CSV table of C-alpha atoms in Angstrom, one decimal:
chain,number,residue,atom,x,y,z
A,1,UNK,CA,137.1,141.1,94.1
A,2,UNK,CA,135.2,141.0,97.8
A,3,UNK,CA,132.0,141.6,95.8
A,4,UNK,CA,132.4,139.1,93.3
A,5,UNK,CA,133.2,136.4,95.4
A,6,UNK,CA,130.3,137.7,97.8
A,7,UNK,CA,128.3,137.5,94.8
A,8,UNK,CA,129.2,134.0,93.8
A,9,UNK,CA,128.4,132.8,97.2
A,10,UNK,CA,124.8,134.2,97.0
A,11,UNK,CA,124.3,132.8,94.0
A,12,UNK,CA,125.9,128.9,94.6
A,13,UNK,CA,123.4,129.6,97.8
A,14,UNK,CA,120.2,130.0,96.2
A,15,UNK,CA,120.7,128.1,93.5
A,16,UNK,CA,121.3,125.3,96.4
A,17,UNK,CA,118.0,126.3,97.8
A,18,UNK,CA,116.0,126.6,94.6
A,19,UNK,CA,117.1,122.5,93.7
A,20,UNK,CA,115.1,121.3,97.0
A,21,UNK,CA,113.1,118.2,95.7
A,22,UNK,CA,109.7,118.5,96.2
A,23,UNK,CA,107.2,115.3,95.7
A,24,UNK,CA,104.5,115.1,93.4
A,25,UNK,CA,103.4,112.9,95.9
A,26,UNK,CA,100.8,114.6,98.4
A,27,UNK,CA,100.0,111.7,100.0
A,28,UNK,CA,101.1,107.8,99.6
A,29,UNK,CA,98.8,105.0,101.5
A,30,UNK,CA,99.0,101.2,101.7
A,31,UNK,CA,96.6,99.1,103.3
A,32,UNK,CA,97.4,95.4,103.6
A,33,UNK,CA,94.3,93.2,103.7
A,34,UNK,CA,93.7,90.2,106.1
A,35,UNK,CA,93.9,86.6,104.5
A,36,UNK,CA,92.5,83.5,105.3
A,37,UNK,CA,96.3,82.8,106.7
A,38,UNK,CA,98.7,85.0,109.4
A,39,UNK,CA,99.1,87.8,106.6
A,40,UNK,CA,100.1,91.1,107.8
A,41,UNK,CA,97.1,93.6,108.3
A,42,UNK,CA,98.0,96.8,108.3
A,43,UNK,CA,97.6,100.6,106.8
A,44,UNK,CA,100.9,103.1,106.3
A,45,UNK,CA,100.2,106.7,105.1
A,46,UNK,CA,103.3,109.0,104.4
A,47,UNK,CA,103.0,112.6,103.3
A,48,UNK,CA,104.9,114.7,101.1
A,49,UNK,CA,107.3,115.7,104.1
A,50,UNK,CA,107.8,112.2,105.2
A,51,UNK,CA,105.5,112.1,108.0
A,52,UNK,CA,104.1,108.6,108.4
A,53,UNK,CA,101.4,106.8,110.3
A,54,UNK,CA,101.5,102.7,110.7
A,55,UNK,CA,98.3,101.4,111.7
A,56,UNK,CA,99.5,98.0,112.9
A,57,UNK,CA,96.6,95.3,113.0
A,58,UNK,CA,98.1,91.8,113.4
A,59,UNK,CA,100.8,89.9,112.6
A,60,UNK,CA,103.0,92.9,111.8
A,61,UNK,CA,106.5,92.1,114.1
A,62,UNK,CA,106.5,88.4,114.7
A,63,UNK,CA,107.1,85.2,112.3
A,64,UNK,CA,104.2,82.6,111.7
A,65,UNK,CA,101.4,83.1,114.3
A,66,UNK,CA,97.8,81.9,114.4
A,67,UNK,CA,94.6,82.8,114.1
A,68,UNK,CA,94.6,83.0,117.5
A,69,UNK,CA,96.1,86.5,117.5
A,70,UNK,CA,92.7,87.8,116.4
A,71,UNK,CA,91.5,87.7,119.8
A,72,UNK,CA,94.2,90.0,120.7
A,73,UNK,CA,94.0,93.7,120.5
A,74,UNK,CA,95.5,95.5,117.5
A,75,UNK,CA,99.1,96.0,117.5
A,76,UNK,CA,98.8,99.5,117.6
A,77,UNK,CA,99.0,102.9,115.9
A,78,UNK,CA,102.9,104.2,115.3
A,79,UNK,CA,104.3,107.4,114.0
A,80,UNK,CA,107.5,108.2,112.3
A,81,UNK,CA,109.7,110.7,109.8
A,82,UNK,CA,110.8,108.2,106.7
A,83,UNK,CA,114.0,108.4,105.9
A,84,UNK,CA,115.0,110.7,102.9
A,85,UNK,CA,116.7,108.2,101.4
A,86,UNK,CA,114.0,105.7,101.6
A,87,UNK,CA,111.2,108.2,100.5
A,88,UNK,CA,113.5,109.4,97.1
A,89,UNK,CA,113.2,105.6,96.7
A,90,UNK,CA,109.9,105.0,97.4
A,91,UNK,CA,108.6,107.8,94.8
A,92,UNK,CA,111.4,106.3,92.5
A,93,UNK,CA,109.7,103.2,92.9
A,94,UNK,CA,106.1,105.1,92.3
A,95,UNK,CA,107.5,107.1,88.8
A,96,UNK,CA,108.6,103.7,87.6
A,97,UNK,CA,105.1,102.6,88.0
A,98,UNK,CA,103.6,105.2,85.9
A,99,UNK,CA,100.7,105.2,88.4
A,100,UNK,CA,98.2,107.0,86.9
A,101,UNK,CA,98.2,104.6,83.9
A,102,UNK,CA,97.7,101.6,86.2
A,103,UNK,CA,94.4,99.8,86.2
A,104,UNK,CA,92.2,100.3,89.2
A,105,UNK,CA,91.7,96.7,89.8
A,106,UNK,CA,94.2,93.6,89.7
A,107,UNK,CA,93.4,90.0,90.4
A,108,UNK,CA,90.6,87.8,90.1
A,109,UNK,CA,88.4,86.6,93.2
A,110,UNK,CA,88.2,83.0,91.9
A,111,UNK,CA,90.1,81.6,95.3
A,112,UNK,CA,88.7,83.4,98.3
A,113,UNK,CA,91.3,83.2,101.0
A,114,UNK,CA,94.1,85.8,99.4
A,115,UNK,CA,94.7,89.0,100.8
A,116,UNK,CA,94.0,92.1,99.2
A,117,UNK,CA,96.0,95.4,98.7
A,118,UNK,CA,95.4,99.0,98.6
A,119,UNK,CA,97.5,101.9,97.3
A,120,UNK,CA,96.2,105.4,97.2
A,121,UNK,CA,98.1,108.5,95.8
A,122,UNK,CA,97.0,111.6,96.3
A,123,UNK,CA,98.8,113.9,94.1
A,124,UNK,CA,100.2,117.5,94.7
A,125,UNK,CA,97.9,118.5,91.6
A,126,UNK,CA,95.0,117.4,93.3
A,127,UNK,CA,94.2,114.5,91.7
A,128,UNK,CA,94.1,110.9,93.2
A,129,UNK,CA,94.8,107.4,91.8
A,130,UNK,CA,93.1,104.4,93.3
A,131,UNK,CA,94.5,100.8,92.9
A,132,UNK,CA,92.6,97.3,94.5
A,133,UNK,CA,94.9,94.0,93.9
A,134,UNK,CA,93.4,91.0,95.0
A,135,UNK,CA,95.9,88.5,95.8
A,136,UNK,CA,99.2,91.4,95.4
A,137,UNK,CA,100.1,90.5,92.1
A,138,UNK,CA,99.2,93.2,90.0
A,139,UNK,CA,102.0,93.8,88.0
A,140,UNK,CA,105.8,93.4,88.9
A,141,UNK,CA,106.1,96.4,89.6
A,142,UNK,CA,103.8,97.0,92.0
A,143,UNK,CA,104.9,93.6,93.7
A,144,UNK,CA,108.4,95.6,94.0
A,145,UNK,CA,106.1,98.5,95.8
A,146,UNK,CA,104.2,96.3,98.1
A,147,UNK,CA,107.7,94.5,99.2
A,148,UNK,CA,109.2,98.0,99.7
A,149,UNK,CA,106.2,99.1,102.1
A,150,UNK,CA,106.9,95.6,104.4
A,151,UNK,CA,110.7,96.8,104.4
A,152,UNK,CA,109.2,100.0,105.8
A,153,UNK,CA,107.4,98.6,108.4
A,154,UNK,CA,110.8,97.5,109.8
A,155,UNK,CA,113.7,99.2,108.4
A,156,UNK,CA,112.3,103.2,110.1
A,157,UNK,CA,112.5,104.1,114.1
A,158,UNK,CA,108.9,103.9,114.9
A,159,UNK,CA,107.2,105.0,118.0
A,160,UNK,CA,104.1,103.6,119.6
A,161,UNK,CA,101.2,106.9,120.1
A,162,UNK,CA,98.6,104.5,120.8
């Protein structure tokens, strides 16, 4: 009876083990554009283990603000570990997308002061998808993903490196 029970106990313990969610995800980077307004301007990269890099530009942490925070320096560069809950739902957020299906470019350049949005996936397989939207609204969707990277920005514990 020892045995057995020793038994089920290894197995309940690698089976626990062998269900640790891994990303597809190798890398995940947003870069917010500059407008001809107070839009944020900014670049977030998260890896796979939830290491993530803000690289805050301007108006990033305050409400409104002019063009006259150009002539100050950048905000700064921050570091953090993403929650796990927030990363399982960022790649939620990313499978919904279907990413590799999306189109490469969103947006038309007919009005020239809208900002424009970067998202680039690396994937664990090695290959990479590459989307520009001009003015952020690409597809619902990736509205939803865009929103979810300004939550980011102020819903994680970052600290100042630089």
């Amino acid at each position: 009876m020892k045995y057995l029970f020793s038994l089920l106990a290894l197995a309940f313990i690698f089976s626990c083990n062998s269900q640790k969610m891994t990303s597809k995800y190798s890398t995940i980077e947003y870069e917010a554009g500059p407008c001809f307004g107070s839009c944020p301007i900014y670049k977030m990269t998260i890896n796979s283990d939830r290491t993530a890099v803000l690289e805050a530009e301007h108006f990033n942490f305050s409400k409104g603000g002019s063009k006259a925070e150009f002539s100050k320096p950048r905000e700064g560069t921050f570091k953090t570990t993403i929650k796990e809950t927030d990363y399982k739902k960022l790649t939620a957020l990313l499978d919904g997308l279907n990413v590799k299906s999306l189109n490469e470019k969103y947006g038309t350049r007919n009005i020239t002061d809208l900002p424009t949005s970067f998202l680039r996936i690396k994937f664990q397989d090695g290959s990479e998808k590459n989307i520009e939207d001009y003015g952020k609204k690409g597809t619902e969707k990736l509205v939803a993903v865009y929103k979810f990277f300004e939550e980011l920005k102020h819903n994680q514990q970052w600290q100042k490196v630089q």
